[in-house]
Coordinates of C-alpha atoms in Angstrom, one line a residue:
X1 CA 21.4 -17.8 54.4
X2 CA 20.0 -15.3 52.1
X3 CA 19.4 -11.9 53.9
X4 CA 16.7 -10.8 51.8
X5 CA 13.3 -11.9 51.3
X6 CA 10.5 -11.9 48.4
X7 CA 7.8 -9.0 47.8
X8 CA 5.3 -8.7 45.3
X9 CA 5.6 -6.1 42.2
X10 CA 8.3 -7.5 39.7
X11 CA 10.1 -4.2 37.7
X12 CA 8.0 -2.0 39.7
X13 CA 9.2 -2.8 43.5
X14 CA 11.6 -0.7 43.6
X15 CA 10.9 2.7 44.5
X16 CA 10.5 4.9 41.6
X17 CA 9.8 2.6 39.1
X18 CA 6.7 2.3 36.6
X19 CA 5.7 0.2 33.7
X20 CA 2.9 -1.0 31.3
X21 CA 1.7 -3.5 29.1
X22 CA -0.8 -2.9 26.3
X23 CA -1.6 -4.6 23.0
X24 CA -0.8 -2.5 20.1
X25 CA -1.6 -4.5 17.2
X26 CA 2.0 -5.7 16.7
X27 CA 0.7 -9.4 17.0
X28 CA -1.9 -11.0 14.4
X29 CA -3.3 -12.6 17.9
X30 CA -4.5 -9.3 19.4
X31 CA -2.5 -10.4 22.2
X32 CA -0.3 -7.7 24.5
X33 CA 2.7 -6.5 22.5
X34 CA 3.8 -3.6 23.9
X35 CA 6.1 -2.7 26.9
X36 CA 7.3 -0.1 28.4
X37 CA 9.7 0.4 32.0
X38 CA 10.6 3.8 32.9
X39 CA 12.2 5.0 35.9
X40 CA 11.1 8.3 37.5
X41 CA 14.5 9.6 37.3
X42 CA 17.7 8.8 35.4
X43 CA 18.8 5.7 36.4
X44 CA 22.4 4.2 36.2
X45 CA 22.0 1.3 32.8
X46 CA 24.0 -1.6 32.8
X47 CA 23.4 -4.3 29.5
X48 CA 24.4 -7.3 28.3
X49 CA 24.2 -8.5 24.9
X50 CA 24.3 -11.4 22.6
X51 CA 28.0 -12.5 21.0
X52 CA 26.0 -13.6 17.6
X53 CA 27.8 -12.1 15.0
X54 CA 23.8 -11.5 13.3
X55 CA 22.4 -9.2 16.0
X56 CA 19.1 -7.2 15.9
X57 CA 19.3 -3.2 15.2
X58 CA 18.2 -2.9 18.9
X59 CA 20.9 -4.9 20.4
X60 CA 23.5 -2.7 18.4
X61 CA 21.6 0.6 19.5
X62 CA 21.4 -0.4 23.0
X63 CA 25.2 -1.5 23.2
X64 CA 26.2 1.6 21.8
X65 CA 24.1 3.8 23.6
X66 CA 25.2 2.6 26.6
X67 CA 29.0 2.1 25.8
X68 CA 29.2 6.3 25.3
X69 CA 26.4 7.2 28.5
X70 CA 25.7 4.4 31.0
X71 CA 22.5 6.3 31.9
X72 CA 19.2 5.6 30.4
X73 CA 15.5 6.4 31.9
X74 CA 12.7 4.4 29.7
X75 CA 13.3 0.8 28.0
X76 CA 10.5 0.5 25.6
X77 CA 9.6 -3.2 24.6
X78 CA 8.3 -4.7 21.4
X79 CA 7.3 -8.0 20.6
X80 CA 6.0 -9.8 17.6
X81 CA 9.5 -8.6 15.0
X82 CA 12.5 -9.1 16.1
X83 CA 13.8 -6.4 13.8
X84 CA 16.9 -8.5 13.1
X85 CA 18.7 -9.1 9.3
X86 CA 16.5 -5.6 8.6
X87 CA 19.1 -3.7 7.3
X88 CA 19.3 0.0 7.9
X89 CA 15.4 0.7 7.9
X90 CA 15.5 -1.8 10.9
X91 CA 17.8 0.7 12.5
X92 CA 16.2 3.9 11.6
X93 CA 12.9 1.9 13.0
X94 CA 14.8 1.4 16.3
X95 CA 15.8 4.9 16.7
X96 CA 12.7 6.0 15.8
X97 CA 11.3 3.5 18.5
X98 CA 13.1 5.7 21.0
X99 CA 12.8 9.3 19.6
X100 CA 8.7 8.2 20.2
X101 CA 9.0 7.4 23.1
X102 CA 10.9 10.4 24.7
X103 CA 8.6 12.7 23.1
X104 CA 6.0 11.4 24.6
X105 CA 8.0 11.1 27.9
X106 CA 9.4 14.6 27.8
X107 CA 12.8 13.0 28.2
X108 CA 16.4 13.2 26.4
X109 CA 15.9 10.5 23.5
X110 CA 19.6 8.9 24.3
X111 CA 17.9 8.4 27.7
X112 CA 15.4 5.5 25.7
X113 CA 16.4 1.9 25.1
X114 CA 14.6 -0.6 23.0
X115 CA 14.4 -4.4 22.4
X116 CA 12.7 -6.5 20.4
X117 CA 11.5 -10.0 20.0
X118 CA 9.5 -12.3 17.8
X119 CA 10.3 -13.6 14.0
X120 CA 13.5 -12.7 12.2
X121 CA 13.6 -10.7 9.4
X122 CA 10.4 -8.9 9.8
X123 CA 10.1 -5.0 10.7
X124 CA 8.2 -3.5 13.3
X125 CA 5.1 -2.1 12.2
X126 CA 5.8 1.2 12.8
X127 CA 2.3 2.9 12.2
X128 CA 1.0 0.5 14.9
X129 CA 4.2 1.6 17.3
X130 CA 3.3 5.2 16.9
X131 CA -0.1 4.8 17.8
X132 CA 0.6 2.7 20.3
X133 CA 3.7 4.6 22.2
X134 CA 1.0 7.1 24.0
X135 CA -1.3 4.6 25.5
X136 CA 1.4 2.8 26.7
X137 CA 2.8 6.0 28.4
X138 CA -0.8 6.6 29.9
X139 CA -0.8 3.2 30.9
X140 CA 2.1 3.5 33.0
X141 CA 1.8 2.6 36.8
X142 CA 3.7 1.5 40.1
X143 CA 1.4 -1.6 39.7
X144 CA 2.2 -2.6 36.0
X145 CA 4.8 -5.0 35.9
X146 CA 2.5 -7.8 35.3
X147 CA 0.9 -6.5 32.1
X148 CA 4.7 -4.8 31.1
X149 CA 5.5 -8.9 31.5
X150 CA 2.6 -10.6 29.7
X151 CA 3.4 -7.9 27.0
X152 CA 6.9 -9.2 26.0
X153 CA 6.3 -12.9 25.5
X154 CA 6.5 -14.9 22.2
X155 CA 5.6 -18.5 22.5
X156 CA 6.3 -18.8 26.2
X157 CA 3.5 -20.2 28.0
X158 CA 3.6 -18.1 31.0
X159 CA 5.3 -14.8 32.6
X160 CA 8.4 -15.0 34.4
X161 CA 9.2 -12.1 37.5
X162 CA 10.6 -11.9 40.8
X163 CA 10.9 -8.7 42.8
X164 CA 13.5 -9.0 46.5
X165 CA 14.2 -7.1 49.5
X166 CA 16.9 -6.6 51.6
X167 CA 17.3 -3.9 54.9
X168 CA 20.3 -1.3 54.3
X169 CA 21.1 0.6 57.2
X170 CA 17.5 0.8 58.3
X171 CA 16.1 1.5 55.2
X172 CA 14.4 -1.3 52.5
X173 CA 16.5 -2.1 48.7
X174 CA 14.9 -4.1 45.9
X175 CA 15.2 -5.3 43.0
X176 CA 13.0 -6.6 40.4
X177 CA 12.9 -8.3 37.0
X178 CA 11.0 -9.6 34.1
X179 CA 12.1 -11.8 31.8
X180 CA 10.9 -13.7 28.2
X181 CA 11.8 -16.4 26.8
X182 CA 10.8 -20.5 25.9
X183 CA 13.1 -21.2 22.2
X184 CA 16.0 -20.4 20.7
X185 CA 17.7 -20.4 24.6
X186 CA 21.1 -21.2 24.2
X187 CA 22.7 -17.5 25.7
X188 CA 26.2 -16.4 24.9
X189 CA 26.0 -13.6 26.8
X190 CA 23.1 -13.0 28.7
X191 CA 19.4 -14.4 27.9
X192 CA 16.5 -14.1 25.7
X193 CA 14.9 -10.5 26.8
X194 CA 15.8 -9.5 30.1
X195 CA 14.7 -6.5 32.7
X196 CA 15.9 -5.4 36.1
X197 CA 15.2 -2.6 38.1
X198 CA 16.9 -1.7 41.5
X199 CA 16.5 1.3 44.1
X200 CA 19.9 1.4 45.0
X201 CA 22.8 3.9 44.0
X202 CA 25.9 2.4 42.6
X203 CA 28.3 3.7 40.6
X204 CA 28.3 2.8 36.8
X205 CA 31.7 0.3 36.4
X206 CA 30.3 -1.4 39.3
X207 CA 26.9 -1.9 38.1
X208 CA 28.3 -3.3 34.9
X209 CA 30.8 -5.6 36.2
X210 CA 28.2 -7.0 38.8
X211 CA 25.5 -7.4 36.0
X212 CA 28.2 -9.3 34.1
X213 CA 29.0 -12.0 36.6
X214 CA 25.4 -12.7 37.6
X215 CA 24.6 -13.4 34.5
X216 CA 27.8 -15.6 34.0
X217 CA 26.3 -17.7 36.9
X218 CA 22.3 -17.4 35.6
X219 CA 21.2 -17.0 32.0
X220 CA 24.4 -18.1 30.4
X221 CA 23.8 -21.2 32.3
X222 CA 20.8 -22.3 30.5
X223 CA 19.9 -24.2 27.7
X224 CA 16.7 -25.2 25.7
X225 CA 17.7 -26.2 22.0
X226 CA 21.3 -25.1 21.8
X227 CA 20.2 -21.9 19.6
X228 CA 22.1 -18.6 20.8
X229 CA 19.3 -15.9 20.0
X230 CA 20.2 -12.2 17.3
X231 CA 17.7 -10.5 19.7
X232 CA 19.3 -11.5 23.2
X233 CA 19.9 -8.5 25.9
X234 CA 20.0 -8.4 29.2
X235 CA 19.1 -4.4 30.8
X236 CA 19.6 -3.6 34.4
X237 CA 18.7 -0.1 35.6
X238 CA 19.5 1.5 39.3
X239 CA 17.6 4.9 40.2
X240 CA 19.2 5.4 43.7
X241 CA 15.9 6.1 44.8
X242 CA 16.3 4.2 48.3
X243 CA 17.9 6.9 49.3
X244 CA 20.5 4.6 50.6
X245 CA 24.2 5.2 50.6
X246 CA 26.1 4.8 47.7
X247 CA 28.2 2.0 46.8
X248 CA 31.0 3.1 44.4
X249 CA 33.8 0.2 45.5
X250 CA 34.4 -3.5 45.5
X251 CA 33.8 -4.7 49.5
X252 CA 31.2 -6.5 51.6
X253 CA 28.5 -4.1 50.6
X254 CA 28.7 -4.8 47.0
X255 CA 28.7 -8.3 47.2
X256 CA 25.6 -8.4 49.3
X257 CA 24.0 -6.4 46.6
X258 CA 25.7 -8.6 44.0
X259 CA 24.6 -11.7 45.3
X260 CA 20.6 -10.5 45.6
X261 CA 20.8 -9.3 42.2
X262 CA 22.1 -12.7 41.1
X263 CA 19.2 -14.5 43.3
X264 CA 17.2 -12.6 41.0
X265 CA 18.8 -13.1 37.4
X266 CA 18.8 -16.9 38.9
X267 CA 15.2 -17.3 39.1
X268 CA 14.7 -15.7 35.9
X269 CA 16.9 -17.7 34.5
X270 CA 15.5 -21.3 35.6
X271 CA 12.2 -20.0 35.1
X272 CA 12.7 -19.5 31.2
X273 CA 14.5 -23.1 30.9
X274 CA 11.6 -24.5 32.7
X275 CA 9.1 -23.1 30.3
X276 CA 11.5 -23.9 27.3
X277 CA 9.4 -24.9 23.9
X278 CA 7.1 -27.7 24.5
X279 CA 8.9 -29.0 27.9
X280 CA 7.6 -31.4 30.7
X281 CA 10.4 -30.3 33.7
X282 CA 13.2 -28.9 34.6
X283 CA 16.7 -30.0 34.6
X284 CA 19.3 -29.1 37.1
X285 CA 22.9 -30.0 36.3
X286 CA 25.7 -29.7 38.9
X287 CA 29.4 -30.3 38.2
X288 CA 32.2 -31.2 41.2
X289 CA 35.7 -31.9 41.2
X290 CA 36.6 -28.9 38.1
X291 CA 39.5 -27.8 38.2
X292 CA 37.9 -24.0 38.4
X293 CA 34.1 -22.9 38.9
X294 CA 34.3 -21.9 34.7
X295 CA 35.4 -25.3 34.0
X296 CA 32.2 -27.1 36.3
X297 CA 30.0 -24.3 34.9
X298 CA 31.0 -25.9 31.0
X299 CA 30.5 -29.6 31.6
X300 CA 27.3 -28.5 33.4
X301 CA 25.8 -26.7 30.4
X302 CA 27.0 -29.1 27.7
X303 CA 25.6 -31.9 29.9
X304 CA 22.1 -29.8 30.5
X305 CA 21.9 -29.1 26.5
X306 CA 22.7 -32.5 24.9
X307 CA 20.1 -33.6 22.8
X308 CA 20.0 -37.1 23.5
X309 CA 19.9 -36.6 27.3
X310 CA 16.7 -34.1 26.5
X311 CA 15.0 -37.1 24.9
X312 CA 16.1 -39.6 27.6
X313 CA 14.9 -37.7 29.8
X314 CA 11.1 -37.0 28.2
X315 CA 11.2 -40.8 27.4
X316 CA 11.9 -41.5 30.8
X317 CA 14.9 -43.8 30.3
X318 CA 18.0 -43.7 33.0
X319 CA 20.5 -43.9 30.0
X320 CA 23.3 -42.0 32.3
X321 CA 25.5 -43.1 29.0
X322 CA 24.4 -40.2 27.5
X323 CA 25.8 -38.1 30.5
X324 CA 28.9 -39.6 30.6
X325 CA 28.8 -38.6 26.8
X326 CA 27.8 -35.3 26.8
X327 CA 30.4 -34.6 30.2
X328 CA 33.3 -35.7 27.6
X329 CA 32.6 -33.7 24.9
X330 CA 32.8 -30.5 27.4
X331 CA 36.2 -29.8 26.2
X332 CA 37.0 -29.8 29.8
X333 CA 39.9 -32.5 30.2
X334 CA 39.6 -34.6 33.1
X335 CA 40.4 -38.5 33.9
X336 CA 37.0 -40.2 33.2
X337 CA 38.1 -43.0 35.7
X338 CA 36.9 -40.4 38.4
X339 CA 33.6 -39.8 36.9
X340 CA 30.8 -40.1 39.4
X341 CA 26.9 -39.4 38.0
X342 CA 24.0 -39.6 40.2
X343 CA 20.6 -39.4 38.8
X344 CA 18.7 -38.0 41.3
X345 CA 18.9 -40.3 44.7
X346 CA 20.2 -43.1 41.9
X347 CA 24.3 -43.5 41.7
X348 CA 24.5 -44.9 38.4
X349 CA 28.1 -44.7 38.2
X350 CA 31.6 -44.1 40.0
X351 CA 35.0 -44.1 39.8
X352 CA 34.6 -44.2 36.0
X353 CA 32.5 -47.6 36.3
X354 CA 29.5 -48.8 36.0
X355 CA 26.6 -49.3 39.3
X356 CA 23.7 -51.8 39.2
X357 CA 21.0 -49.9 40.0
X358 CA 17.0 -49.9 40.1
X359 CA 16.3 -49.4 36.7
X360 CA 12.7 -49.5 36.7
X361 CA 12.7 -46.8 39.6
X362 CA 15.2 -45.0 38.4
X363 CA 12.4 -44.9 34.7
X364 CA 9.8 -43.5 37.7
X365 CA 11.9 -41.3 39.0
X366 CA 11.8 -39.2 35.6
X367 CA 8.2 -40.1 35.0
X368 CA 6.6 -38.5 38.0
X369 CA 9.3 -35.5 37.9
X370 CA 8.1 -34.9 33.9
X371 CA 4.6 -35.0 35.1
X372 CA 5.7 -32.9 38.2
X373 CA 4.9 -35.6 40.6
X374 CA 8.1 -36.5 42.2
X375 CA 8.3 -35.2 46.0
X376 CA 5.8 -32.0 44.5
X377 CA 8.9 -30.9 42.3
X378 CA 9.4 -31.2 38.5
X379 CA 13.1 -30.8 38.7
X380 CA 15.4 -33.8 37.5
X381 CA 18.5 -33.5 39.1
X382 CA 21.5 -34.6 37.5
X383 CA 24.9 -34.6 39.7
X384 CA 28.4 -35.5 38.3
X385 CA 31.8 -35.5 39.5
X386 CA 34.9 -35.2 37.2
X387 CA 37.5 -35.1 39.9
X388 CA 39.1 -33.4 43.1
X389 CA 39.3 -30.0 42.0
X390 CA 37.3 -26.7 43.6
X391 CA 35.4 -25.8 40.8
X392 CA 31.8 -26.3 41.0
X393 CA 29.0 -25.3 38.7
X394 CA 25.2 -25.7 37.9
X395 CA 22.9 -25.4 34.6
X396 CA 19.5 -25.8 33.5
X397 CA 17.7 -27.0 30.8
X398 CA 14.9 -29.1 30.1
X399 CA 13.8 -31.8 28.2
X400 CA 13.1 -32.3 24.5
X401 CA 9.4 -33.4 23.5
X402 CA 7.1 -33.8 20.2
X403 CA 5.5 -30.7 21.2
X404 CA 8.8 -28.7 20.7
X405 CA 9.1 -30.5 17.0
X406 CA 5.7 -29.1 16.4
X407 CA 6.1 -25.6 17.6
X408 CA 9.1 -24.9 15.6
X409 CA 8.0 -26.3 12.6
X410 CA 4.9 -24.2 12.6
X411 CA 6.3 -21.0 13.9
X412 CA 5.6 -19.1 10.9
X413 CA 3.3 -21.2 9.4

């Protein structure tokens, strides 16, 4: 059982933590475009980025930055541009971004990251940034993680955040995080836009190699339409500001934080495939019978981003052919006359063969969950089994509808 539990304030939970969210006329809409997270001290930086080979000048800057200093103390947030295929005025705009913001901060500027998000191709509007960089510094409060969220969406339809607590030693350890993202959610890496904040002390390496495996199990594990974002980064800072001891080594006490910070790159995670472009529910894919975890965690994902299974599903028809399909073309060998697939409480099929089932019910059973009906959830869940082995592994997506045709073919028109 999880020995932590949930507390309101996103980013700003943990102690020492600020943020803000304001709307500096980066978006035609007049809608909140502007974040900013900074940490009253410097704080240990940990990032993951995107494995596109076309990559935005701030997920070059930030991998870079971090790669000579894992320290950082500000993460300033724009959205609107995603200052990617820019050339080197997109870069010399995202170091500028940062140089801003420590002057205004009164801190080092290698201690400022940026990201970015919205269309491809165009700049960020730097006269607006400028102007914009000191009210979002005045804005800044332990209480603004909510606007700092609402400031760094695109075409999601709502914020995602989650802020946990755990006791250490007597004394209380969050962490928090924000997250964006509803299209182009295919990680290879990490996710969409990402932020965590934690109140703990850990030493670099470790901070790094535990952001790296939560996300293996979180936002790489998620799928909307099979596109792998230029803009995607994942940036996780720790102040120490618990006051707690330090954890510099593998053992027990790292895994406990490990596994909280996962619970919250999880959430995240699910709640940006739930909220993918124009979707209905959510869809939960878990793998058995792998011969390793990474294995599971492959079939899971291709099975959770198949095309044809996202229409199925929004159609409401139990074609679990289209499982069986997209389990195969994994690149996972394993002896399809052990495949099992359950659709929900439905077994449609086992030992490799065919089950009569309720069809109709079945039909029902993705109708009510698309409408978010079924048992108060709006989760399909989709369960398969390729053999005897230990591995096990879960994705998410969500399902394909007219709306997500419309959205993308309108984006910039």
């Amino acid at each position: 059982m999880a020995n932590w539990q949930g507390v309101e304030g996103g980013v700003t939970a943990p102690k020492g933590f600020r943020a803000s969210g304001i709307a500096a006329g980066l978006k035609p809409s007049g809608a909140p475009d502007l974040a900013l997270i900074v940490s009253d001290t410097e704080a240990i930086a940990a990032g993951v980025y995107t494995l596109s080979h076309v990559r935005a000048a701030c997920v070059d800057y930030c991998q870079q930055r971090l790669e000579s200093k894992p320290y950082a103390q500000a993460i300033v947030i724009n959205a609107g541009q995603a200052n990617a295929c820019t050339g080197p005025q997109g870069w010399q705009d995202a170091v500028s971004t940062c140089e801003a913001v420590a002057t205004t901060l009164n801190i080092p500027t290698e201690s400022v990251l940026v990201a970015s998000t919205g269309v491809i191709g165009q700049r960020i509007p730097m006269e607006a940034l400028a102007t914009g960089i000191p009210k979002a510094v005045a804005a800044l409060s332990t209480t603004g993680s909510d606007d700092a969220a609402k400031a760094i969406i695109t075409t999601d339809l709502v914020t995602k955040s989650i802020a946990l607590e755990m006791d250490w030693q007597g004394r209380p350890i969050r962490i928090g995080g924000i997250a964006k993202g509803s299209g182009m959610i295919h990680p290879n890496m990490a996710t969409m836009l990402a932020f965590v904040t934690c109140d703990a002390t850990v030493s670099p390496s470790l901070w790094q190699s535990m952001l790296s495996r939560a996300i293996a199990h979180s936002f790489n594990q998620i799928t909307v339409d099979g596109d792998t974002s230029t803009n995607d980064c994942v940036l996780a800072l720790a102040n120490g500001e618990s006051r707690t001891p330090a954890i510099t080594d593998a053992g027990p006490e790292a895994d406990r934080l490990e596994a909280m910070l996962t619970a919250v790159c999880d959430h995240l995670a699910k709640a940006i495939a739930r909220d993918g472009e124009g979707a209905t529910c959510l869809l939960e894919v878990t793998v058995a019978g792998a011969v390793d975890d990474e294995a599971a965690r492959q079939i899971a994902k291709e099975i959770a981003g198949s095309s044809l299974l996202k229409c199925a599903i929004y159609g409401h028809d139990p074609n679990w052919g289209r499982i069986a399909m997209a389990a195969g073309k994994a690149g996972i060998p394993f002896d399809q006359g052990d495949l099992r697939i359950e659709l929900g409480p439905f077994l449609l099929m086992e030992h490799g063969q065919p089950l009569a089932f309720d069809r109709p019910a079945a039909s029902d059973y993705l109708k009510q969950a698309t409408q978010g009906d079924y048992l108060k959830t709006d989760t399909v869940n989709i369960q398969v089994c390729v053999g005897h082995g230990s591995g096990s592994g879960i994705a998410w997506g969500c399902d394909f509808s007219y709306d997500y045709v419309r959205i993308n073919a309108e984006y910039t028109t």
